[in-house]
Amino acid sequence: MLDVPLVILAAGSSSRFFPLASNYHKGFYTVLGKSLAEHTLLSAYNAGVRTAFAIVSPHDSVANSNQVFANLPKDFKVEVVVQPAPLGMGDALLQLQTQLPKHFFVASPYHVTCGSILQLLYKKQQATECSCVLAGEQTLHPERYGIIEYSGDKVTAVIEKPKLSETTSSMKISSVYLLSSAYLQKLSKTEQSEYNFELALNTHAKEANICWVENTQNLPTLKYAWHLLTLMQTLLSTQTAKQAPTAKIAKTAVLDESNGPIVIADNAEVRDFVKILGPAYIGENTLVGEYSFIRQSSLESGARVGAYTEVVRSLICPDATVHQSYIADSILGPKTKVGAGFITANKRFDRK
């Protein structure tokens, strides 16, 4: 067990996630029947973490956020803290300054595979007794990220989005951290700004022993809405095949798990002549109508895919409905209703 708590930062405005993050933080979006934050906390729990703090905005009320965490293991204590205004990571952490112990982890709610990185950071801190441990990974574009300058395993500087002439390092910060109360003291004395978190890290690196480890894992990101599709594929690849006893699956339906596992959750209904090609997730109380084809997709709770519909590499959010259509590489938001004859293209529009 890791005797270090985890802080989940889920209080940002999610402005670049529009139009999907209009009612709650993007980290509370549901994929494979659980919020991303819940997937992240379970990854941390499996790594040995038993205490966590979730920093949320007033937009996500404490009551709703507690409901999100209600299904976690009983011995996993999660406390919800409200950040009054979206003033960045630094301000969010300072909301907990009096509650955090000497060392603590920090991650985002969409870091659904963070467990192994937390263990790596913890081992490094235990071996070196350093103040903080950062995770770094190679990048071809240091001007886009916070960059670690280092000598051996010691961090000598942290530079936010440097010009190419300002650094020779190509090691960007992976946004999972092991930090300390000593760092929080530096942060509290740093003027509030967009990058005060990084500025305080840079100051602390010059005065204390901050170590780093290389992260070779592909850590999930969730800057834009379409990143949900990559996260979905990550989670689909790690699920375990299951058919709930209460699910209704027609005898003529074909479930092909040759390429990945399929989950059919409670009270889901899969009607005649449906084909599901794994990996796929068919959530609680969902309906897949006759002659439909589902592959590499997730249908969340209450979603209804009517007859003669093909869903490919797509996320159908809770209570969304569609029939007699072709949905590829797309997201249907919660309670979206799509009529017959709808076709989505799978051309990427986030790059030239």
CSV table of C-alpha atoms in Angstrom, one decimal:
chain,number,residue,atom,x,y,z
A,1,MET,CA,0.0,0.0,0.0
A,2,LEU,CA,1.2,3.5,-0.8
A,3,ASP,CA,1.0,5.9,2.2
A,4,VAL,CA,0.7,8.9,-0.1
A,5,PRO,CA,-2.7,10.5,-1.0
A,6,LEU,CA,-3.7,11.4,-4.5
A,7,VAL,CA,-5.1,14.8,-5.5
A,8,ILE,CA,-7.3,14.8,-8.6
A,9,LEU,CA,-7.6,18.2,-10.3
A,10,ALA,CA,-11.1,18.5,-11.8
A,11,ALA,CA,-12.0,22.1,-11.3
A,12,GLY,CA,-10.9,23.6,-14.7
A,13,SER,CA,-13.4,25.3,-17.0
A,14,SER,CA,-12.9,22.7,-19.8
A,15,SER,CA,-13.3,25.5,-22.4
A,16,ARG,CA,-11.6,23.6,-25.2
A,17,PHE,CA,-13.9,20.6,-24.6
A,18,PHE,CA,-16.9,22.5,-26.0
A,19,PRO,CA,-19.7,21.5,-26.7
A,20,LEU,CA,-19.5,18.4,-24.5
A,21,ALA,CA,-18.4,19.9,-21.1
A,22,SER,CA,-21.4,22.3,-20.7
A,23,ASN,CA,-22.9,20.8,-17.6
A,24,TYR,CA,-19.9,19.3,-15.7
A,25,HIS,CA,-16.2,18.9,-15.8
A,26,LYS,CA,-14.8,16.7,-18.7
A,27,GLY,CA,-13.3,14.3,-16.2
A,28,PHE,CA,-16.8,13.2,-15.2
A,29,TYR,CA,-17.7,12.0,-18.6
A,30,THR,CA,-18.9,8.4,-18.7
A,31,VAL,CA,-17.0,5.8,-20.7
A,32,LEU,CA,-17.5,2.1,-20.2
A,33,GLY,CA,-20.1,2.7,-17.5
A,34,LYS,CA,-17.9,4.8,-15.2
A,35,SER,CA,-16.8,8.4,-15.1
A,36,LEU,CA,-13.2,8.9,-16.2
A,37,ALA,CA,-12.4,10.2,-12.7
A,38,GLU,CA,-13.7,6.8,-11.3
A,39,HIS,CA,-11.5,4.9,-13.8
A,40,THR,CA,-8.5,7.0,-12.7
A,41,LEU,CA,-9.2,6.5,-9.0
A,42,LEU,CA,-9.5,2.8,-9.5
A,43,SER,CA,-6.2,2.7,-11.3
A,44,ALA,CA,-4.6,4.5,-8.3
A,45,TYR,CA,-6.4,2.2,-5.8
A,46,ASN,CA,-5.1,-0.9,-7.6
A,47,ALA,CA,-1.6,0.7,-7.3
A,48,GLY,CA,-2.0,0.9,-3.5
A,49,VAL,CA,-3.5,4.4,-3.0
A,50,ARG,CA,-6.2,4.5,-0.3
A,51,THR,CA,-6.8,8.2,0.2
A,52,ALA,CA,-7.7,10.8,-2.4
A,53,PHE,CA,-8.9,14.4,-2.7
A,54,ALA,CA,-11.0,15.6,-5.7
A,55,ILE,CA,-10.9,19.3,-6.3
A,56,VAL,CA,-14.0,20.4,-8.2
A,57,SER,CA,-15.6,23.7,-9.2
A,58,PRO,CA,-18.9,25.1,-7.8
A,59,HIS,CA,-20.4,24.1,-11.2
A,60,ASP,CA,-20.0,20.5,-10.1
A,61,SER,CA,-21.7,20.5,-6.7
A,62,VAL,CA,-20.2,18.6,-3.9
A,63,ALA,CA,-23.3,16.4,-3.7
A,64,ASN,CA,-23.1,15.4,-7.4
A,65,SER,CA,-19.3,14.8,-7.2
A,66,ASN,CA,-19.8,12.6,-4.2
A,67,GLN,CA,-22.4,10.6,-6.1
A,68,VAL,CA,-19.8,10.0,-8.9
A,69,PHE,CA,-17.4,8.4,-6.3
A,70,ALA,CA,-20.1,6.4,-4.5
A,71,ASN,CA,-19.2,3.1,-6.1
A,72,LEU,CA,-15.5,3.0,-5.2
A,73,PRO,CA,-14.2,0.4,-2.8
A,74,LYS,CA,-15.3,1.0,0.8
A,75,ASP,CA,-11.8,1.3,2.1
A,76,PHE,CA,-11.0,4.1,-0.4
A,77,LYS,CA,-11.5,7.5,1.2
A,78,VAL,CA,-12.3,10.3,-1.3
A,79,GLU,CA,-12.9,13.8,-0.1
A,80,VAL,CA,-14.3,16.5,-2.4
A,81,VAL,CA,-13.0,20.0,-2.1
A,82,VAL,CA,-14.4,23.0,-4.0
A,83,GLN,CA,-12.2,25.5,-5.8
A,84,PRO,CA,-14.2,28.8,-5.9
A,85,ALA,CA,-12.8,30.0,-9.2
A,86,PRO,CA,-10.9,28.3,-12.0
A,87,LEU,CA,-7.5,30.0,-11.2
A,88,GLY,CA,-5.3,27.2,-12.3
A,89,MET,CA,-3.5,24.2,-10.8
A,90,GLY,CA,-1.5,26.2,-8.3
A,91,ASP,CA,-4.6,27.8,-6.7
A,92,ALA,CA,-6.4,24.4,-6.8
A,93,LEU,CA,-3.6,22.8,-4.7
A,94,LEU,CA,-3.5,25.7,-2.3
A,95,GLN,CA,-7.1,24.9,-1.4
A,96,LEU,CA,-5.7,21.7,0.3
A,97,GLN,CA,-2.4,23.2,1.8
A,98,THR,CA,-3.5,22.6,5.4
A,99,GLN,CA,-4.8,19.1,4.7
A,100,LEU,CA,-2.0,17.5,2.8
A,101,PRO,CA,0.8,15.5,4.4
A,102,LYS,CA,4.5,15.8,3.6
A,103,HIS,CA,4.1,14.1,0.2
A,104,PHE,CA,1.2,13.6,-2.1
A,105,PHE,CA,0.4,12.7,-5.7
A,106,VAL,CA,-1.3,14.9,-8.3
A,107,ALA,CA,-3.1,13.8,-11.4
A,108,SER,CA,-5.9,14.7,-13.7
A,109,PRO,CA,-9.2,12.9,-13.7
A,110,TYR,CA,-8.6,11.4,-17.1
A,111,HIS,CA,-5.3,9.8,-16.3
A,112,VAL,CA,-7.1,6.4,-16.3
A,113,THR,CA,-3.8,4.4,-16.4
A,114,CYS,CA,-1.9,6.4,-13.8
A,115,GLY,CA,-1.4,3.5,-11.3
A,116,SER,CA,2.0,2.3,-12.7
A,117,ILE,CA,3.3,5.9,-12.9
A,118,LEU,CA,2.3,6.6,-9.3
A,119,GLN,CA,4.3,3.5,-8.2
A,120,LEU,CA,7.3,4.6,-10.2
A,121,LEU,CA,7.3,8.1,-8.6
A,122,TYR,CA,6.9,6.6,-5.1
A,123,LYS,CA,9.8,4.2,-5.5
A,124,LYS,CA,12.0,7.0,-6.7
A,125,GLN,CA,11.1,9.2,-3.7
A,126,GLN,CA,11.7,6.4,-1.3
A,127,ALA,CA,15.1,5.6,-2.8
A,128,THR,CA,16.4,9.2,-2.9
A,129,GLU,CA,14.4,10.9,-0.2
A,130,CYS,CA,14.0,13.8,-2.6
A,131,SER,CA,11.4,16.6,-2.1
A,132,CYS,CA,9.5,16.0,-5.3
A,133,VAL,CA,9.5,13.6,-8.2
A,134,LEU,CA,8.5,14.6,-11.8
A,135,ALA,CA,7.7,12.2,-14.7
A,136,GLY,CA,9.2,13.2,-18.0
A,137,GLU,CA,8.8,11.9,-21.6
A,138,GLN,CA,10.5,12.8,-24.8
A,139,THR,CA,8.9,15.3,-27.2
A,140,LEU,CA,9.8,16.7,-30.6
A,141,HIS,CA,8.1,20.0,-29.7
A,142,PRO,CA,9.4,21.4,-26.4
A,143,GLU,CA,7.9,24.8,-27.2
A,144,ARG,CA,4.5,23.4,-26.6
A,145,TYR,CA,5.0,22.0,-23.1
A,146,GLY,CA,6.5,22.4,-19.7
A,147,ILE,CA,10.1,21.2,-20.0
A,148,ILE,CA,12.4,19.5,-17.5
A,149,GLU,CA,16.1,20.5,-17.6
A,150,TYR,CA,18.2,18.0,-15.7
A,151,SER,CA,21.5,16.7,-14.7
A,152,GLY,CA,21.4,12.9,-14.2
A,153,ASP,CA,18.2,12.2,-12.2
A,154,LYS,CA,18.1,15.7,-10.7
A,155,VAL,CA,15.8,18.4,-12.0
A,156,THR,CA,17.7,21.7,-12.4
A,157,ALA,CA,15.0,23.8,-13.9
A,158,VAL,CA,11.4,23.8,-15.1
A,159,ILE,CA,10.6,26.0,-18.1
A,160,GLU,CA,7.0,26.5,-19.4
A,161,LYS,CA,6.7,26.5,-23.2
A,162,PRO,CA,10.3,27.7,-23.9
A,163,LYS,CA,11.5,29.1,-27.2
A,164,LEU,CA,13.8,26.7,-29.0
A,165,SER,CA,16.7,28.9,-28.2
A,166,GLU,CA,15.9,28.8,-24.4
A,167,THR,CA,16.5,25.1,-23.8
A,168,THR,CA,18.4,22.1,-25.1
A,169,SER,CA,16.1,19.6,-23.3
A,170,SER,CA,13.4,17.6,-25.1
A,171,MET,CA,12.0,16.1,-21.9
A,172,LYS,CA,8.4,17.4,-21.3
A,173,ILE,CA,6.6,17.0,-18.0
A,174,SER,CA,4.1,14.2,-17.8
A,175,SER,CA,1.3,15.7,-15.8
A,176,VAL,CA,1.4,13.2,-12.9
A,177,TYR,CA,3.5,14.4,-10.0
A,178,LEU,CA,4.7,13.4,-6.5
A,179,LEU,CA,4.9,16.8,-4.7
A,180,SER,CA,5.7,17.9,-1.1
A,181,SER,CA,4.5,20.3,1.6
A,182,ALA,CA,7.8,22.2,1.0
A,183,TYR,CA,6.8,22.8,-2.6
A,184,LEU,CA,3.4,24.1,-1.4
A,185,GLN,CA,5.1,26.7,0.8
A,186,LYS,CA,7.0,27.9,-2.3
A,187,LEU,CA,3.7,27.9,-4.3
A,188,SER,CA,1.9,30.0,-1.6
A,189,LYS,CA,4.6,32.7,-2.0
A,190,THR,CA,4.5,32.7,-5.8
A,191,GLU,CA,2.3,35.5,-7.3
A,192,GLN,CA,-1.0,34.2,-8.7
A,193,SER,CA,-0.7,33.7,-12.5
A,194,GLU,CA,-1.6,31.2,-15.2
A,195,TYR,CA,1.8,29.4,-14.8
A,196,ASN,CA,2.5,29.9,-11.0
A,197,PHE,CA,2.5,26.1,-10.6
A,198,GLU,CA,5.4,25.8,-13.0
A,199,LEU,CA,7.1,28.9,-11.7
A,200,ALA,CA,7.1,27.5,-8.1
A,201,LEU,CA,8.4,24.2,-9.4
A,202,ASN,CA,11.3,26.0,-11.0
A,203,THR,CA,12.1,28.0,-7.9
A,204,HIS,CA,11.9,24.9,-5.7
A,205,ALA,CA,14.2,22.9,-8.1
A,206,LYS,CA,16.9,25.5,-7.6
A,207,GLU,CA,16.6,25.3,-3.8
A,208,ALA,CA,15.7,21.6,-3.1
A,209,ASN,CA,16.3,18.2,-4.4
A,210,ILE,CA,13.7,17.4,-7.1
A,211,CYS,CA,14.2,14.1,-9.0
A,212,TRP,CA,12.7,12.9,-12.2
A,213,VAL,CA,11.9,9.5,-13.8
A,214,GLU,CA,11.3,8.8,-17.5
A,215,ASN,CA,7.7,7.8,-18.3
A,216,THR,CA,7.5,5.4,-21.2
A,217,GLN,CA,3.8,4.9,-20.8
A,218,ASN,CA,1.4,6.7,-23.2
A,219,LEU,CA,-0.4,8.8,-20.7
A,220,PRO,CA,-3.9,9.8,-21.8
A,221,THR,CA,-4.8,13.4,-22.6
A,222,LEU,CA,-8.2,15.1,-22.8
A,223,LYS,CA,-7.7,18.6,-24.2
A,224,TYR,CA,-10.3,18.3,-26.9
A,225,ALA,CA,-13.6,16.4,-27.2
A,226,TRP,CA,-12.3,13.9,-29.7
A,227,HIS,CA,-9.6,12.7,-27.3
A,228,LEU,CA,-12.5,10.8,-25.6
A,229,LEU,CA,-12.3,8.4,-28.5
A,230,THR,CA,-8.7,7.5,-27.8
A,231,LEU,CA,-9.4,7.2,-24.1
A,232,MET,CA,-12.3,4.9,-25.0
A,233,GLN,CA,-10.1,2.6,-27.0
A,234,THR,CA,-7.6,2.5,-24.1
A,235,LEU,CA,-10.3,1.4,-21.7
A,236,LEU,CA,-11.8,-1.1,-24.1
A,237,SER,CA,-8.5,-2.8,-24.5
A,238,THR,CA,-8.2,-3.4,-20.8
A,239,GLN,CA,-11.7,-4.6,-20.0
A,240,THR,CA,-12.7,-8.2,-19.1
A,241,ALA,CA,-15.3,-9.9,-21.2
A,242,LYS,CA,-18.7,-10.3,-19.4
A,243,GLN,CA,-22.3,-11.0,-20.0
A,244,ALA,CA,-24.6,-10.0,-17.2
A,245,PRO,CA,-27.3,-12.5,-16.2
A,246,THR,CA,-30.0,-9.9,-16.7
A,247,ALA,CA,-28.9,-9.1,-20.3
A,248,LYS,CA,-31.1,-10.3,-23.1
A,249,ILE,CA,-29.1,-11.5,-26.1
A,250,ALA,CA,-31.0,-13.0,-29.1
A,251,LYS,CA,-29.9,-16.4,-30.3
A,252,THR,CA,-29.3,-15.1,-33.8
A,253,ALA,CA,-26.9,-12.3,-32.5
A,254,VAL,CA,-23.2,-12.8,-33.1
A,255,LEU,CA,-20.6,-11.7,-30.6
A,256,ASP,CA,-17.1,-11.9,-32.1
A,257,GLU,CA,-14.3,-11.5,-29.5
A,258,SER,CA,-11.5,-12.5,-31.8
A,259,ASN,CA,-10.1,-8.9,-31.7
A,260,GLY,CA,-11.1,-8.0,-28.2
A,261,PRO,CA,-13.4,-8.5,-25.3
A,262,ILE,CA,-17.1,-7.6,-25.2
A,263,VAL,CA,-19.1,-6.6,-22.1
A,264,ILE,CA,-22.9,-6.8,-22.1
A,265,ALA,CA,-24.1,-5.0,-18.9
A,266,ASP,CA,-27.2,-5.4,-16.8
A,267,ASN,CA,-30.6,-5.3,-18.5
A,268,ALA,CA,-29.0,-4.6,-22.0
A,269,GLU,CA,-31.0,-6.0,-24.9
A,270,VAL,CA,-29.3,-7.2,-28.1
A,271,ARG,CA,-31.9,-8.2,-30.7
A,272,ASP,CA,-32.0,-10.5,-33.6
A,273,PHE,CA,-29.2,-10.6,-36.3
A,274,VAL,CA,-27.1,-8.1,-34.5
A,275,LYS,CA,-23.3,-8.4,-34.8
A,276,ILE,CA,-20.9,-7.1,-32.2
A,277,LEU,CA,-17.2,-7.1,-33.0
A,278,GLY,CA,-15.0,-6.6,-29.9
A,279,PRO,CA,-13.6,-4.8,-28.2
A,280,ALA,CA,-17.0,-3.3,-27.3
A,281,TYR,CA,-19.0,-2.2,-24.3
A,282,ILE,CA,-22.8,-2.4,-24.3
A,283,GLY,CA,-24.0,-0.6,-21.1
A,284,GLU,CA,-26.8,-1.0,-18.7
A,285,ASN,CA,-30.4,-0.7,-20.0
A,286,THR,CA,-29.1,-0.2,-23.6
A,287,LEU,CA,-30.9,-1.5,-26.7
A,288,VAL,CA,-29.2,-2.7,-30.0
A,289,GLY,CA,-31.9,-3.2,-32.6
A,290,GLU,CA,-32.2,-5.8,-35.4
A,291,TYR,CA,-29.5,-6.1,-38.0
A,292,SER,CA,-27.2,-3.5,-36.4
A,293,PHE,CA,-23.4,-3.8,-36.4
A,294,ILE,CA,-21.4,-2.5,-33.4
A,295,ARG,CA,-17.5,-2.6,-33.4
A,296,GLN,CA,-14.8,-1.0,-31.3
A,297,SER,CA,-17.5,1.2,-29.6
A,298,SER,CA,-19.1,1.9,-26.3
A,299,LEU,CA,-22.8,2.3,-25.8
A,300,GLU,CA,-23.4,3.9,-22.4
A,301,SER,CA,-26.3,3.5,-20.0
A,302,GLY,CA,-29.7,3.9,-21.6
A,303,ALA,CA,-28.4,4.4,-25.1
A,304,ARG,CA,-30.6,3.0,-27.9
A,305,VAL,CA,-29.2,2.0,-31.3
A,306,GLY,CA,-32.2,1.1,-33.4
A,307,ALA,CA,-32.4,-1.3,-36.3
A,308,TYR,CA,-30.1,-1.2,-39.3
A,309,THR,CA,-27.5,1.0,-37.7
A,310,GLU,CA,-23.7,0.6,-37.9
A,311,VAL,CA,-21.6,2.1,-35.0
A,312,VAL,CA,-17.8,2.1,-35.6
A,313,ARG,CA,-15.1,3.3,-33.1
A,314,SER,CA,-17.7,5.6,-31.6
A,315,LEU,CA,-18.9,6.7,-28.1
A,316,ILE,CA,-22.7,6.7,-27.7
A,317,CYS,CA,-23.3,8.7,-24.4
A,318,PRO,CA,-26.0,7.9,-21.8
A,319,ASP,CA,-29.6,8.1,-23.1
A,320,ALA,CA,-28.5,9.0,-26.7
A,321,THR,CA,-30.6,7.4,-29.5
A,322,VAL,CA,-30.0,6.7,-33.1
A,323,HIS,CA,-31.6,4.4,-35.8
A,324,GLN,CA,-31.0,3.4,-39.4
A,325,SER,CA,-27.8,5.4,-39.6
A,326,TYR,CA,-24.0,5.1,-39.9
A,327,ILE,CA,-21.9,6.5,-37.0
A,328,ALA,CA,-18.2,6.3,-37.4
A,329,ASP,CA,-15.4,7.8,-35.2
A,330,SER,CA,-17.9,10.1,-33.5
A,331,ILE,CA,-19.4,11.0,-30.2
A,332,LEU,CA,-23.1,11.3,-29.6
A,333,GLY,CA,-23.5,13.4,-26.4
A,334,PRO,CA,-25.8,12.6,-23.6
A,335,LYS,CA,-29.5,12.5,-24.6
A,336,THR,CA,-28.7,13.3,-28.2
A,337,LYS,CA,-31.5,12.1,-30.6
A,338,VAL,CA,-30.5,11.2,-34.2
A,339,GLY,CA,-33.1,10.2,-36.8
A,340,ALA,CA,-32.8,7.8,-39.8
A,341,GLY,CA,-30.4,8.3,-42.6
A,342,PHE,CA,-27.7,10.1,-40.6
A,343,ILE,CA,-24.1,9.5,-41.8
A,344,THR,CA,-21.0,10.8,-40.1
A,345,ALA,CA,-17.6,11.0,-41.8
A,346,ASN,CA,-14.4,9.8,-40.2
A,347,LYS,CA,-12.2,12.6,-41.6
A,348,ARG,CA,-10.0,14.2,-38.9
A,349,PHE,CA,-10.7,17.9,-38.7
A,350,ASP,CA,-8.1,18.7,-36.0
A,351,ARG,CA,-5.2,18.7,-38.4
A,352,LYS,CA,-4.5,19.9,-42.0
